[in-house]
Coordinates of C-alpha atoms in Angstrom, one line a residue:
R1 CA 34.0 -2.4 17.9
S2 CA 30.9 -1.2 16.1
L3 CA 30.6 -4.5 14.2
A4 CA 30.4 -6.3 17.6
L5 CA 26.9 -4.8 18.1
G6 CA 25.8 -5.0 21.8
G7 CA 28.1 -7.8 22.7
P8 CA 28.0 -11.6 22.5
E9 CA 25.3 -12.1 25.1
A10 CA 23.0 -9.6 23.6
V11 CA 23.5 -11.1 20.1
K12 CA 22.7 -14.5 21.6
R13 CA 19.5 -13.2 23.1
Q14 CA 18.5 -11.7 19.7
R15 CA 19.1 -15.1 18.0
A16 CA 17.1 -16.9 20.7
R17 CA 14.1 -14.8 19.7
G18 CA 14.4 -16.1 16.2
R19 CA 15.6 -12.7 14.9
L20 CA 18.5 -11.6 12.7
T21 CA 20.9 -9.0 14.0
V22 CA 20.7 -5.5 12.5
R23 CA 23.7 -5.9 10.2
E24 CA 22.4 -9.3 9.0
R25 CA 19.1 -7.6 8.1
V26 CA 20.8 -4.8 6.2
A27 CA 23.0 -7.3 4.4
R28 CA 20.0 -9.3 3.3
L29 CA 18.1 -6.2 2.2
V30 CA 20.6 -4.5 -0.1
E31 CA 22.6 -5.8 -3.1
P32 CA 25.9 -7.3 -2.0
G33 CA 28.7 -4.8 -1.5
S34 CA 26.4 -1.8 -2.0
F35 CA 25.9 -0.5 1.6
M36 CA 27.7 2.7 2.6
E37 CA 27.3 3.3 6.3
L38 CA 27.1 6.7 7.9
G39 CA 27.8 7.3 11.6
M40 CA 29.3 3.9 12.4
L41 CA 31.6 5.5 15.0
A42 CA 28.8 7.1 16.9
R43 CA 28.4 6.3 20.7
S44 CA 26.1 7.2 23.5
Q45 CA 26.4 10.7 24.9
D46 CA 27.0 9.1 28.3
P47 CA 30.8 8.2 28.6
A48 CA 30.0 5.4 30.9
L49 CA 28.1 3.6 28.1
D50 CA 30.8 4.2 25.4
A51 CA 31.9 0.6 25.3
T52 CA 28.4 -0.9 25.0
T53 CA 26.6 1.4 22.5
A54 CA 28.0 0.5 19.1
A55 CA 26.7 3.1 16.6
D56 CA 24.4 4.1 19.4
G57 CA 22.0 1.4 18.5
L58 CA 21.2 2.7 15.0
V59 CA 22.7 1.7 11.6
T60 CA 22.2 4.3 8.9
G61 CA 23.4 4.6 5.4
F62 CA 22.7 4.0 1.7
G63 CA 22.6 0.8 -0.4
K64 CA 20.9 -0.5 -3.5
V65 CA 17.5 -2.2 -3.4
N66 CA 16.1 -3.4 -6.7
G67 CA 18.9 -1.4 -8.3
L68 CA 17.8 1.9 -6.7
D69 CA 19.9 3.9 -4.3
T70 CA 18.0 3.6 -1.0
A71 CA 18.3 5.2 2.5
I72 CA 18.5 2.6 5.3
L73 CA 17.4 3.3 8.9
A74 CA 17.9 0.1 11.0
E75 CA 17.5 -0.2 14.8
D76 CA 19.8 -2.5 16.8
A77 CA 17.9 -4.1 19.7
T78 CA 21.2 -5.6 21.0
V79 CA 22.5 -2.2 22.1
L80 CA 20.7 -1.5 25.5
D81 CA 17.5 -2.8 23.8
N82 CA 17.8 0.3 21.5
T83 CA 16.0 2.3 24.2
D84 CA 15.6 5.8 22.7
A85 CA 19.3 6.3 22.0
Q86 CA 19.9 10.1 21.9
V87 CA 22.9 10.3 19.6
A88 CA 21.1 7.9 17.3
A89 CA 18.2 10.4 17.3
L90 CA 20.5 12.9 15.7
K91 CA 21.7 10.3 13.1
R92 CA 18.1 9.5 12.4
A93 CA 17.2 13.1 11.9
R94 CA 20.1 13.7 9.5
L95 CA 19.3 10.6 7.4
L96 CA 15.6 11.6 7.1
S97 CA 16.6 15.2 6.2
L98 CA 19.0 13.9 3.5
T99 CA 16.3 11.5 2.2
A100 CA 13.8 14.3 1.9
R101 CA 16.3 16.4 -0.1
T102 CA 17.6 13.6 -2.4
G103 CA 14.2 11.9 -3.1
W104 CA 15.8 8.5 -2.5
P105 CA 13.4 5.8 -1.1
L106 CA 13.6 5.0 2.6
V107 CA 13.6 1.7 4.4
F108 CA 13.1 1.7 8.2
L109 CA 13.7 -1.6 10.1
A110 CA 12.2 -1.0 13.5
D111 CA 13.3 -3.0 16.6
R112 CA 13.5 -1.0 19.9
G113 CA 12.5 -0.5 23.5
E114 CA 10.6 2.3 25.2
G115 CA 13.1 4.9 26.5
R116 CA 16.5 5.5 28.0
T117 CA 16.7 7.8 31.1
V118 CA 18.8 10.9 30.5
T119 CA 20.1 13.6 32.9
V120 CA 19.0 17.3 32.6
K121 CA 22.5 18.2 31.3
E122 CA 22.2 15.5 28.6
A123 CA 18.7 16.6 27.7
T124 CA 19.9 20.1 27.2
L125 CA 22.7 19.0 24.9
I126 CA 20.3 16.7 23.0
G127 CA 17.8 19.5 22.5
G128 CA 20.6 21.7 21.0
A129 CA 21.5 18.9 18.6
A130 CA 17.9 18.4 17.6
R131 CA 17.5 22.1 16.8
Q132 CA 20.6 21.9 14.6
E133 CA 19.1 19.0 12.6
P134 CA 15.3 18.9 12.9
E135 CA 13.5 15.9 11.4
P136 CA 11.2 16.5 8.4
E137 CA 7.6 16.2 9.3
V138 CA 6.5 12.6 8.9
G139 CA 4.7 11.9 5.6
T140 CA 5.7 15.1 3.9
W141 CA 8.7 14.0 2.0
P142 CA 8.4 12.8 -1.6
S143 CA 10.3 9.6 -1.1
L144 CA 8.8 6.1 -1.1
T145 CA 8.9 5.0 2.5
V146 CA 8.6 1.4 3.7
V147 CA 8.8 0.0 7.2
A148 CA 9.3 -3.5 8.7
V149 CA 8.5 -3.8 12.4
M150 CA 10.8 -6.7 13.4
G151 CA 10.6 -6.3 17.2
N152 CA 9.2 -3.6 19.4
C153 CA 8.2 -0.3 17.8
F154 CA 7.1 2.6 20.1
G155 CA 6.7 6.4 20.2
P156 CA 8.1 8.4 17.4
A157 CA 9.2 5.3 15.6
A158 CA 5.6 4.1 15.6
T159 CA 4.5 7.4 14.1
L160 CA 6.9 7.0 11.2
A161 CA 5.8 3.4 10.8
T162 CA 2.1 4.2 10.5
A163 CA 2.7 7.1 8.1
A164 CA 4.7 5.0 5.7
D165 CA 3.6 4.0 2.3
F166 CA 3.9 0.3 3.3
L167 CA 4.1 -1.5 6.6
V168 CA 4.9 -5.1 7.3
L169 CA 5.0 -6.7 10.8
V170 CA 6.9 -9.8 11.7
K171 CA 5.1 -12.3 13.8
G172 CA 5.9 -11.7 17.5
A173 CA 6.6 -8.0 16.9
S174 CA 4.7 -5.2 18.5
L175 CA 3.6 -1.7 17.3
R176 CA 2.1 0.8 19.7
L177 CA 2.6 4.4 20.9
A178 CA 3.2 3.3 24.5
G179 CA 2.2 0.7 27.0
S180 CA 1.9 -3.1 26.6
G181 CA -0.7 -5.7 26.0
G182 CA -2.3 -7.5 23.0
Q183 CA -3.4 -4.3 21.2
G184 CA -0.1 -3.9 19.4
D185 CA 0.6 -7.4 18.1
P186 CA 0.5 -8.2 14.3
G187 CA -2.9 -9.9 14.6
F188 CA -4.5 -6.8 16.1
H189 CA -3.1 -4.5 13.4
V190 CA -4.0 -6.9 10.6
E191 CA -7.6 -7.6 11.5
A192 CA -8.7 -4.7 13.8
T193 CA -6.9 -1.5 12.8
G194 CA -5.8 -2.4 9.3
L195 CA -2.5 -0.6 9.8
A196 CA -0.4 -3.5 8.7
D197 CA -0.3 -4.1 5.0
R198 CA 1.3 -7.6 5.4
V199 CA 2.5 -9.9 8.1
A200 CA 5.7 -12.0 7.7
R201 CA 6.7 -15.2 9.4
D202 CA 10.2 -14.1 10.1
D203 CA 12.8 -11.5 9.3
P204 CA 13.9 -12.9 5.9
E205 CA 10.3 -13.1 4.6
A206 CA 9.7 -9.5 5.8
L207 CA 12.7 -8.2 3.8
A208 CA 11.6 -10.1 0.7
I209 CA 8.2 -8.6 1.0
L210 CA 9.7 -5.1 1.3
R211 CA 11.8 -5.6 -1.9
E212 CA 8.8 -7.0 -3.8
F213 CA 6.6 -4.0 -2.8
M214 CA 9.3 -1.5 -3.8
S215 CA 9.5 -3.1 -7.3
Y216 CA 6.1 -1.7 -8.2
L217 CA 6.8 1.9 -7.3
P218 CA 9.2 4.8 -8.2
A219 CA 11.8 6.1 -5.8
N220 CA 9.7 9.2 -5.2
T221 CA 6.6 11.1 -6.3
A222 CA 8.4 13.1 -9.1
L223 CA 9.2 9.9 -11.1
K224 CA 7.0 7.8 -13.3
P225 CA 6.0 4.3 -12.0
P226 CA 8.4 1.7 -13.3
R227 CA 7.6 -0.6 -16.2
R228 CA 9.1 -4.0 -16.6
D229 CA 9.5 -5.7 -19.9
A230 CA 6.2 -7.7 -20.1
D231 CA 6.9 -11.4 -19.7
D232 CA 3.2 -12.2 -20.3
S233 CA 1.4 -11.6 -23.7
A234 CA -1.4 -9.2 -23.9
E235 CA -3.0 -11.8 -26.2
R236 CA -2.8 -14.6 -23.6
P237 CA -6.1 -16.6 -24.1
L238 CA -8.5 -16.6 -21.1
A239 CA -10.7 -19.5 -22.3
D240 CA -11.5 -20.7 -18.8
I241 CA -12.0 -17.3 -17.0
A242 CA -15.8 -17.3 -17.4
A243 CA -16.0 -20.5 -15.4
L244 CA -14.5 -18.7 -12.4
V245 CA -17.6 -16.5 -12.0
P246 CA -21.0 -18.3 -11.5
E247 CA -24.0 -17.0 -13.4
D248 CA -26.1 -17.4 -10.3
L249 CA -25.9 -13.9 -8.7
E250 CA -26.4 -15.5 -5.2
K251 CA -23.5 -18.0 -5.5
P252 CA -20.3 -16.8 -3.8
Y253 CA -16.9 -17.2 -5.4
D254 CA -13.3 -16.0 -4.9
V255 CA -12.4 -13.0 -7.0
A256 CA -8.6 -13.5 -6.5
P257 CA -8.3 -16.1 -9.4
V258 CA -10.1 -13.7 -11.7
I259 CA -7.6 -10.9 -10.8
Q260 CA -4.7 -13.3 -11.3
A261 CA -6.0 -14.3 -14.7
L262 CA -6.4 -10.7 -15.9
V263 CA -3.1 -9.2 -14.8
D264 CA 0.4 -10.4 -15.8
Q265 CA 1.0 -13.9 -14.5
G266 CA 2.4 -14.0 -11.0
S267 CA 2.3 -10.2 -10.5
F268 CA -0.5 -9.7 -8.0
F269 CA 0.7 -8.4 -4.7
P270 CA -2.1 -8.4 -2.1
L271 CA -2.4 -5.6 0.5
K272 CA -4.2 -6.0 3.8
P273 CA -5.6 -9.5 2.9
D274 CA -7.1 -10.1 6.3
F275 CA -8.7 -6.7 6.8
G276 CA -11.9 -5.5 5.2
T277 CA -12.4 -8.9 3.6
G278 CA -15.3 -7.6 1.5
L279 CA -12.7 -6.1 -0.8
V280 CA -9.5 -7.5 -2.4
A281 CA -6.8 -4.8 -2.9
G282 CA -3.3 -5.0 -4.1
L283 CA -0.7 -4.1 -6.7
A284 CA -0.1 -5.9 -10.0
R285 CA 1.3 -5.4 -13.5
L286 CA -0.7 -5.2 -16.7
N287 CA 1.5 -5.5 -19.8
G288 CA 4.5 -4.6 -17.6
H289 CA 2.9 -1.5 -16.1
A290 CA 2.5 -1.3 -12.3
I291 CA -1.2 -0.8 -11.4
G292 CA -3.4 -0.9 -8.3
V293 CA -6.4 -3.3 -8.2
A294 CA -9.5 -3.0 -6.0
A295 CA -12.1 -5.8 -6.4
S296 CA -15.2 -6.5 -4.4
Q297 CA -15.0 -10.0 -2.9
P298 CA -18.2 -12.1 -3.4
L299 CA -16.6 -14.9 -1.3
H300 CA -17.5 -12.7 1.7
G301 CA -20.7 -11.3 0.2
G302 CA -19.1 -8.5 -1.7
A303 CA -20.9 -5.8 0.4
L304 CA -18.8 -2.8 1.3
D305 CA -18.4 -2.0 5.0
G306 CA -16.3 0.6 6.7
A307 CA -13.2 -1.6 6.8
A308 CA -13.5 -2.4 3.0
I309 CA -13.8 1.3 2.2
H310 CA -10.8 2.2 4.3
K311 CA -8.9 -0.5 2.5
A312 CA -9.9 0.9 -0.9
L313 CA -9.0 4.4 0.4
R314 CA -5.5 3.3 1.4
L315 CA -4.9 1.9 -2.0
A316 CA -6.4 4.9 -3.8
R317 CA -4.1 7.3 -1.8
L318 CA -1.1 5.2 -2.7
C319 CA -2.0 5.3 -6.4
R320 CA -2.7 9.0 -6.2
R321 CA 0.6 9.7 -4.5
F322 CA 2.7 7.7 -7.1
R323 CA 0.4 8.1 -10.2
L324 CA -0.4 4.4 -10.5
P325 CA -3.3 3.4 -12.8
L326 CA -6.1 1.9 -10.9
L327 CA -8.3 -1.0 -12.0
F328 CA -11.7 -1.6 -10.2
I329 CA -13.4 -4.9 -10.5
Q330 CA -17.1 -4.8 -9.4
D331 CA -19.4 -7.5 -8.1
T332 CA -21.1 -5.9 -5.2
P333 CA -24.7 -5.7 -3.9
G334 CA -23.8 -2.3 -2.3
Y335 CA -23.1 -1.3 1.3
A336 CA -23.2 -3.6 4.3
E337 CA -25.7 -2.7 7.1
G338 CA -24.3 -1.9 10.5
S339 CA -24.6 0.2 13.7
A340 CA -24.9 4.0 13.7
A341 CA -21.2 4.3 14.5
D342 CA -20.4 1.9 11.6
Q343 CA -22.5 4.0 9.2
R344 CA -20.9 7.3 10.3
D345 CA -17.5 5.8 9.7
L346 CA -18.6 4.3 6.4
L347 CA -20.0 7.7 5.2
A348 CA -16.9 9.6 6.2
A349 CA -14.5 7.1 4.6
T350 CA -16.7 7.0 1.4
G351 CA -16.5 10.7 1.0
E352 CA -12.8 10.7 1.3
L353 CA -12.5 7.7 -1.1
V354 CA -14.6 9.5 -3.7
R355 CA -12.5 12.6 -3.4
T356 CA -9.2 10.6 -3.7
I357 CA -10.3 8.7 -6.8
K358 CA -11.4 12.0 -8.5
E359 CA -7.9 13.5 -7.8
L360 CA -6.0 10.4 -9.0
P361 CA -4.1 11.6 -12.1
A362 CA -3.5 8.2 -13.6
P363 CA -5.8 6.0 -15.8
K364 CA -8.8 4.5 -14.0
L365 CA -10.5 1.5 -15.5
V366 CA -13.6 -0.4 -14.3
L367 CA -14.8 -4.0 -15.1
V368 CA -18.2 -5.1 -13.9
L369 CA -18.4 -8.9 -13.6
R370 CA -21.9 -9.5 -12.2
R371 CA -23.4 -6.9 -9.9
G372 CA -23.0 -3.2 -9.7
H373 CA -25.7 -2.1 -7.2
V374 CA -26.8 0.6 -4.7
L375 CA -23.9 3.0 -5.1
G376 CA -21.4 0.3 -4.5
D377 CA -20.6 0.6 -8.2
F378 CA -20.1 4.3 -7.7
V379 CA -17.5 4.2 -5.0
L380 CA -15.7 1.4 -6.9
G381 CA -15.4 3.5 -10.1
G382 CA -18.5 5.5 -10.9
R383 CA -18.5 7.5 -14.1
K384 CA -18.4 10.9 -12.3
L385 CA -15.1 10.0 -10.6
G386 CA -13.2 10.7 -13.8
I387 CA -13.1 7.1 -15.0
D388 CA -11.4 6.5 -18.3
Y389 CA -13.1 3.2 -19.3
I390 CA -16.0 1.1 -18.0
A391 CA -16.8 -2.4 -19.3
A392 CA -19.1 -5.2 -18.3
W393 CA -19.4 -8.9 -18.9
P394 CA -22.6 -10.0 -20.6
L395 CA -24.0 -11.5 -17.3
A396 CA -23.5 -8.2 -15.5
E397 CA -26.5 -6.6 -13.7
L398 CA -26.3 -2.8 -13.4
A399 CA -29.0 -1.4 -11.1
T400 CA -29.8 0.4 -7.9
T401 CA -33.4 -0.5 -6.8
E402 CA -36.4 -1.6 -8.7
P403 CA -37.9 1.6 -10.4
V404 CA -41.7 2.3 -10.3
S405 CA -43.0 1.8 -13.9
F406 CA -45.9 4.4 -13.7
G407 CA -47.6 2.1 -16.3
A408 CA -45.1 2.9 -19.0
A409 CA -45.7 0.2 -21.5
A410 CA -42.4 0.8 -23.4
V411 CA -40.2 0.1 -20.3
P412 CA -38.2 -3.1 -21.0
P413 CA -38.5 -6.0 -18.6
P414 CA -36.3 -5.7 -15.4
A415 CA -33.7 -8.3 -16.5
Q416 CA -33.1 -6.4 -19.7
R417 CA -33.0 -3.0 -17.9
R418 CA -30.5 -4.3 -15.4
G419 CA -28.2 -6.0 -18.0
P420 CA -25.3 -4.2 -19.6
W421 CA -26.9 -3.7 -23.0
T422 CA -29.1 -0.7 -22.2
A423 CA -26.2 0.9 -20.4
A424 CA -24.0 0.3 -23.4
G425 CA -26.7 1.6 -25.8
L426 CA -26.8 4.9 -23.8
A427 CA -23.0 5.1 -23.8
M428 CA -23.0 4.8 -20.0
I429 CA -20.4 2.1 -20.4
E430 CA -17.9 1.7 -23.2
D431 CA -18.0 -2.1 -23.8
V432 CA -19.7 -5.4 -23.1
L433 CA -16.8 -7.8 -23.2
E434 CA -16.8 -11.5 -23.7
P435 CA -14.7 -12.8 -20.7
P436 CA -11.9 -14.3 -22.8
E437 CA -11.3 -10.9 -24.5
T438 CA -11.1 -9.0 -21.2
R439 CA -7.3 -9.0 -20.7
R440 CA -6.5 -8.0 -24.2
R441 CA -9.0 -5.0 -24.1
L442 CA -7.8 -3.8 -20.7
V443 CA -4.2 -3.8 -22.0
Q444 CA -5.2 -1.8 -25.1
V445 CA -7.2 0.8 -23.1
L446 CA -4.4 1.2 -20.5
E447 CA -1.8 1.8 -23.2
I448 CA -4.0 4.4 -24.9
A449 CA -4.8 6.1 -21.6
L450 CA -1.2 6.3 -20.6
L451 CA -0.2 7.6 -24.0
A452 CA -2.9 10.4 -23.7
R453 CA -1.3 11.5 -20.4
E454 CA 2.0 12.0 -22.2
V455 CA 0.6 14.8 -24.3
P456 CA 1.6 18.1 -22.8
A457 CA -1.1 20.0 -20.9
V458 CA -2.5 23.2 -22.6
P459 CA -0.5 26.2 -21.5
P460 CA -2.5 28.6 -19.2
E461 CA -2.3 31.4 -21.7
R462 CA -4.1 29.3 -24.3
E463 CA -6.9 27.9 -22.1
A464 CA -9.1 31.0 -22.6
E465 CA -8.7 31.0 -26.4
L466 CA -9.6 27.3 -26.6

């Protein structure tokens, strides 16, 4: 009876919306035959609803995703529109508690309505059950947490979704705390709030996006980021990469092909591509190592506004949480001008970004392509943020504003001062790289920096002696 979901008519309505059923979603997500369900026999606390509340609208259990044992929390909209099922709330709390203890990754497939009415007697019983199995506080567990909003997502479910490490919305879905209207659809969360990391055309694409994202990260914060056998040579020639970046500083170009040329082929996974378009952010692999990438986008001017800084902050927090190396690629004229409110938001987010980068315990590398100006270079990997390596291409211009000469005859001409050579001569940057050599050098530096972090830390009792 549990496998029948909410009945033939409810399943028909679900398919008419272009959506998979909850069990079809789980079957597509996990490896064949790996799913172990918990609480399949659960029903509503209301005896009158016993026959129509299969699993009380929530499928929970464990299965393998990318070879990892993974906790699955999947809502069933065919069961009374999954309207805040109360026995299901206990199932959810138990699974989240177990996930927090085991450190297994969690996948939440959201598809629900707004709330089922319960009696005072039922509410009392529900409250007692909740006290027996309280949910862990959202965002405090060490597990990798990913969410796909595949229908409606309201209330506590929305809180879990927005606190996740990754959030994908399916077109036609809705994410809001309560109410209705356009301020909850995927377009709103992609372009206005930036809460959605990606948008999928349909359920199968959303599940594929979840699996791909999970392949870059460990199951929990106690484990090292995964490394794949590199299927791309560190020595791969980049003979044409210089042609991707115009020498004219005022000429726009798309930085995405530059990123794709530098990282392992086909490995770049963009995050929030339609939010904060002055910055390109995502995950990638470099010699098989999972890394984060944050690059200013000259196609949209490259200036950093509040949205771009928030986007960089989200990536930096993810890298800090899971100890991913972070590569910054700079070609920015600095900060974008805006209203007083925009500037307040920009300043607050910039301060948090600087703090997060400094706290990131993994290697941090910087490549300056053309421009590093007016503190835009600082928030995208300034030396004082604990950066391991800074390199620039020969055409790079490193400057803030034009200095006053005070008649100093020995000061070199502006073009020379702004170029990378003076900075390299003063050891402010490590290298001036010919573009075709960039990938090879980044791989070398990353391997050295990762190896250095394998050396055991100095014991506290020896620190004073040293």
